[in-house]
Short mmCIF file of C-alpha atoms in Angstrom, two decimals:
data_model
loop_
_atom_site.label_atom_id
_atom_site.label_comp_id
_atom_site.label_asym_id
_atom_site.label_seq_id
_atom_site.Cartn_x
_atom_site.Cartn_y
_atom_site.Cartn_z
CA ASP D 1 79.36 107.73 211.84
CA ALA D 2 82.76 106.32 212.68
CA LYS D 3 85.41 106.30 209.94
CA THR D 4 86.57 103.00 208.46
CA THR D 5 89.87 102.06 206.82
CA GLN D 6 90.14 99.23 204.29
CA PRO D 7 92.94 98.07 201.98
CA THR D 8 92.54 99.33 198.45
CA SER D 9 92.77 95.90 196.85
CA MET D 10 93.22 92.20 197.58
CA ASP D 11 93.70 89.04 195.54
CA CYS D 12 92.36 85.59 196.29
CA ALA D 13 92.60 82.22 194.56
CA GLU D 14 89.34 80.53 193.64
CA GLY D 15 88.23 78.05 196.29
CA ARG D 16 90.29 79.65 199.04
CA ALA D 17 88.97 81.78 201.88
CA ALA D 18 88.97 85.54 201.32
CA ASN D 19 89.56 87.55 204.50
CA LEU D 20 88.80 91.24 204.12
CA PRO D 21 89.88 93.47 207.02
CA CYS D 22 88.36 96.72 208.20
CA ASN D 23 89.58 99.10 210.89
CA HIS D 24 87.08 101.23 212.80
CA SER D 25 88.96 102.36 215.88
CA THR D 26 86.52 105.21 216.72
CA ILE D 27 83.41 103.06 216.68
CA SER D 28 80.78 103.94 219.29
CA GLY D 29 78.94 101.47 221.49
CA ASN D 30 75.69 101.72 219.53
CA GLU D 31 77.25 101.49 216.06
CA TYR D 32 76.96 98.41 213.90
CA VAL D 33 79.44 97.16 211.31
CA TYR D 34 77.84 96.68 207.89
CA TRP D 35 79.30 95.05 204.80
CA TYR D 36 78.07 95.57 201.26
CA ARG D 37 79.59 94.57 197.96
CA GLN D 38 79.27 95.95 194.45
CA ILE D 39 79.85 93.86 191.38
CA HIS D 40 80.90 95.92 188.38
CA SER D 41 78.20 98.31 187.13
CA GLN D 42 75.52 96.93 189.46
CA GLY D 43 73.96 98.27 192.64
CA PRO D 44 75.60 97.40 195.96
CA GLN D 45 74.34 94.27 197.68
CA TYR D 46 73.99 93.83 201.44
CA ILE D 47 76.15 91.02 202.82
CA ILE D 48 76.02 91.01 206.61
CA HIS D 49 76.09 93.21 209.69
CA GLY D 50 76.91 92.83 213.38
CA LEU D 51 77.27 94.69 216.65
CA LYS D 52 79.76 92.73 218.77
CA ASN D 53 79.11 89.03 218.34
CA ASN D 54 80.41 87.14 215.33
CA GLU D 55 77.79 86.62 212.67
CA THR D 56 77.36 84.10 209.86
CA ASN D 57 74.88 83.81 207.03
CA GLU D 58 74.71 82.05 203.68
CA MET D 59 77.05 84.58 202.09
CA ALA D 60 79.78 85.22 204.62
CA SER D 61 81.01 85.37 208.20
CA LEU D 62 81.77 88.53 210.15
CA ILE D 63 84.36 88.44 212.90
CA ILE D 64 84.48 91.48 215.20
CA THR D 65 87.35 91.88 217.65
CA GLU D 66 86.54 92.05 221.35
CA ASP D 67 87.42 95.76 221.52
CA ARG D 68 85.29 96.32 218.36
CA LYS D 69 88.02 98.40 216.76
CA SER D 70 88.36 96.12 213.77
CA SER D 71 86.52 93.38 211.92
CA THR D 72 87.07 90.82 209.18
CA LEU D 73 84.65 89.68 206.51
CA ILE D 74 85.27 86.08 205.53
CA LEU D 75 84.14 84.50 202.27
CA PRO D 76 84.89 80.84 203.07
CA HIS D 77 85.26 79.53 199.51
CA ALA D 78 85.72 82.40 197.09
CA THR D 79 84.47 82.02 193.52
CA LEU D 80 85.07 84.12 190.43
CA ARG D 81 81.64 85.69 190.99
CA ASP D 82 82.86 87.11 194.29
CA THR D 83 85.10 89.55 192.40
CA ALA D 84 83.71 92.92 193.51
CA VAL D 85 84.30 96.04 195.59
CA TYR D 86 83.58 95.35 199.27
CA TYR D 87 82.46 98.21 201.51
CA CYS D 88 82.74 98.26 205.30
CA ILE D 89 80.45 100.85 206.88
CA VAL D 90 79.88 101.71 210.53
CA ARG D 91 76.68 103.35 211.71
CA ALA D 92 74.01 103.22 214.34
CA ASN D 93 70.75 101.50 213.47
CA ASN D 94 67.60 103.56 213.26
CA GLN D 95 69.58 106.73 212.72
CA ALA D 96 66.65 108.62 211.32
CA GLY D 97 67.18 111.25 208.66
CA THR D 98 70.57 110.07 207.48
CA ALA D 99 71.73 107.62 204.85
CA LEU D 100 74.65 105.26 204.42
CA ILE D 101 77.81 106.89 203.16
CA PHE D 102 80.07 104.63 201.11
CA GLY D 103 83.87 104.95 201.05
CA LYS D 104 86.25 103.54 198.44
CA GLY D 105 86.09 99.95 199.71
CA THR D 106 88.37 97.02 198.90
CA THR D 107 88.52 95.67 195.37
CA LEU D 108 88.68 91.88 195.68
CA SER D 109 89.93 90.00 192.63
CA VAL D 110 89.33 86.24 192.62
CA SER D 111 91.29 84.31 190.03
CA SER D 112 91.39 80.68 188.93
CA GLU F 1 66.19 90.48 192.20
CA THR F 2 66.23 92.96 195.08
CA GLY F 3 62.67 94.25 194.79
CA VAL F 4 63.90 97.62 193.50
CA THR F 5 63.44 98.21 189.77
CA GLN F 6 65.07 101.01 187.81
CA THR F 7 64.29 102.10 184.26
CA PRO F 8 65.77 102.65 181.82
CA ARG F 9 68.85 100.49 182.26
CA HIS F 10 70.84 102.65 179.82
CA LEU F 11 70.23 106.22 178.64
CA VAL F 12 72.04 108.45 176.18
CA MET F 13 70.98 112.06 176.04
CA GLY F 14 72.12 115.37 174.62
CA MET F 15 72.81 118.38 176.80
CA THR F 16 69.57 120.07 175.76
CA ASN F 17 67.33 117.05 176.36
CA LYS F 18 64.94 116.46 179.23
CA LYS F 19 64.64 112.93 180.52
CA SER F 20 63.51 111.15 183.68
CA LEU F 21 64.83 108.15 185.57
CA LYS F 22 62.29 105.95 187.30
CA CYS F 23 62.61 103.79 190.40
CA GLU F 24 59.97 101.50 191.87
CA GLN F 25 60.20 99.40 195.00
CA HIS F 26 57.94 96.49 195.92
CA LEU F 27 59.19 96.02 199.47
CA GLY F 28 56.84 98.24 201.43
CA HIS F 29 59.71 100.53 202.42
CA ASN F 30 59.29 104.11 203.58
CA ALA F 31 62.64 105.59 202.59
CA MET F 32 64.09 105.98 199.11
CA TYR F 33 67.42 107.32 197.88
CA TRP F 34 69.29 108.47 194.79
CA TYR F 35 73.04 107.81 194.60
CA LYS F 36 75.44 108.79 191.82
CA GLN F 37 78.56 106.82 190.92
CA SER F 38 81.00 108.33 188.45
CA ALA F 39 83.65 106.13 186.87
CA LYS F 40 86.11 104.74 189.45
CA LYS F 41 84.69 106.92 192.24
CA PRO F 42 82.79 106.07 195.43
CA LEU F 43 79.03 106.31 195.54
CA GLU F 44 77.78 109.83 196.22
CA LEU F 45 74.50 110.33 198.04
CA MET F 46 72.25 112.76 196.16
CA PHE F 47 68.79 112.75 197.74
CA VAL F 48 66.93 111.03 200.56
CA TYR F 49 63.16 110.74 200.86
CA SER F 50 61.42 109.53 204.00
CA LEU F 51 57.65 109.05 203.95
CA GLU F 52 57.56 110.93 200.63
CA GLU F 53 59.29 114.01 202.05
CA ARG F 54 62.79 115.02 201.02
CA VAL F 55 64.97 114.88 204.12
CA GLU F 56 68.40 115.21 202.58
CA ASN F 57 69.77 117.07 199.55
CA ASN F 58 73.53 116.88 199.28
CA SER F 59 74.21 120.11 197.37
CA VAL F 60 73.04 118.64 194.10
CA PRO F 61 72.79 121.05 191.11
CA SER F 62 69.28 122.14 190.19
CA ARG F 63 69.51 120.40 186.81
CA PHE F 64 68.70 117.26 188.85
CA SER F 65 65.16 117.37 190.22
CA PRO F 66 63.81 114.48 192.32
CA GLU F 67 60.17 113.59 192.77
CA CYS F 68 58.57 111.10 195.14
CA PRO F 69 54.82 110.89 194.41
CA ASN F 70 54.29 107.97 196.81
CA SER F 71 56.35 105.64 198.95
CA SER F 72 56.81 103.13 196.12
CA HIS F 73 58.01 105.44 193.36
CA LEU F 74 60.94 107.79 192.96
CA PHE F 75 61.90 109.82 189.92
CA LEU F 76 64.95 111.83 188.96
CA HIS F 77 64.16 114.47 186.35
CA LEU F 78 67.12 115.57 184.25
CA HIS F 79 67.49 118.72 182.15
CA THR F 80 70.37 120.59 180.53
CA LEU F 81 72.92 118.10 181.85
CA GLN F 82 76.65 118.33 181.26
CA PRO F 83 78.99 115.60 179.97
CA GLU F 84 80.48 115.29 183.49
CA ASP F 85 77.07 114.15 184.69
CA SER F 86 77.61 110.88 182.85
CA ALA F 87 77.53 108.22 185.56
CA LEU F 88 75.69 105.26 187.02
CA TYR F 89 72.61 106.48 188.90
CA LEU F 90 71.45 104.13 191.61
CA CYS F 91 68.17 104.05 193.46
CA ALA F 92 67.82 102.38 196.85
CA SER F 93 65.14 101.87 199.46
CA SER F 94 65.03 100.93 203.12
CA GLN F 95 62.38 100.29 205.73
CA LEU F 96 63.29 103.57 207.40
CA THR F 97 66.21 105.92 206.89
CA GLY F 98 69.35 104.45 208.37
CA TYR F 99 68.23 100.85 207.93
CA ARG F 100 69.61 98.21 205.55
CA LEU F 101 69.59 99.38 201.93
CA PHE F 102 68.23 97.53 198.92
CA PHE F 103 69.61 98.82 195.61
CA GLY F 104 68.32 98.68 192.09
CA SER F 105 70.56 97.76 189.16
CA GLY F 106 71.05 101.40 188.20
CA THR F 107 70.73 103.53 185.10
CA GLN F 108 73.95 104.05 183.14
CA LEU F 109 73.65 107.61 181.82
CA SER F 110 75.76 109.08 179.04
CA VAL F 111 75.49 112.80 178.29
CA LEU F 112 76.81 113.82 174.87
#
């Protein structure tokens, strides 16, 4: 799986958009970008994933650059409950026999 | 509610005790995982089961013994643990290995 680089921490004011960047310059053509988040002392929660087109769901939007070497997770209106560690992971789908490996992620702190 | 249930939620045990962690998934998935998360550290993959067979064992000490009796249940048997084994133990499942993960809430283990 390609390596990802994320900032260690970010701050965001409540109600504002939170933009979390991720660099994955060695991504392969068949690898997807996945985002998970982990609220303190809970299991990680899937947020969104994409291959090359931008994606949006009820939780967030994922913007992937045209060269696919970086992406941004956008929480359009951050709330205090969005305070968590956000993980960006790159891997191919249906990669049998292997499991997701989590890095250190970005700690997002949302304050009022 | 993710469809993955872990019990107990908290566990305190002595170094000479034997205990078991239980995980149950109600999603019809065929792959199950154990992850360990020590304080302020990334998640560490411990074991992967696919169709009830262990397919990955990441150099985990033998004092941790997994068991997968069927595709819905996963156990982690613990014996003669050390204080440094204190951590959050997370169970996850996915349709197949490499697919989107669904995590349980974890068992917070303290070894005295």
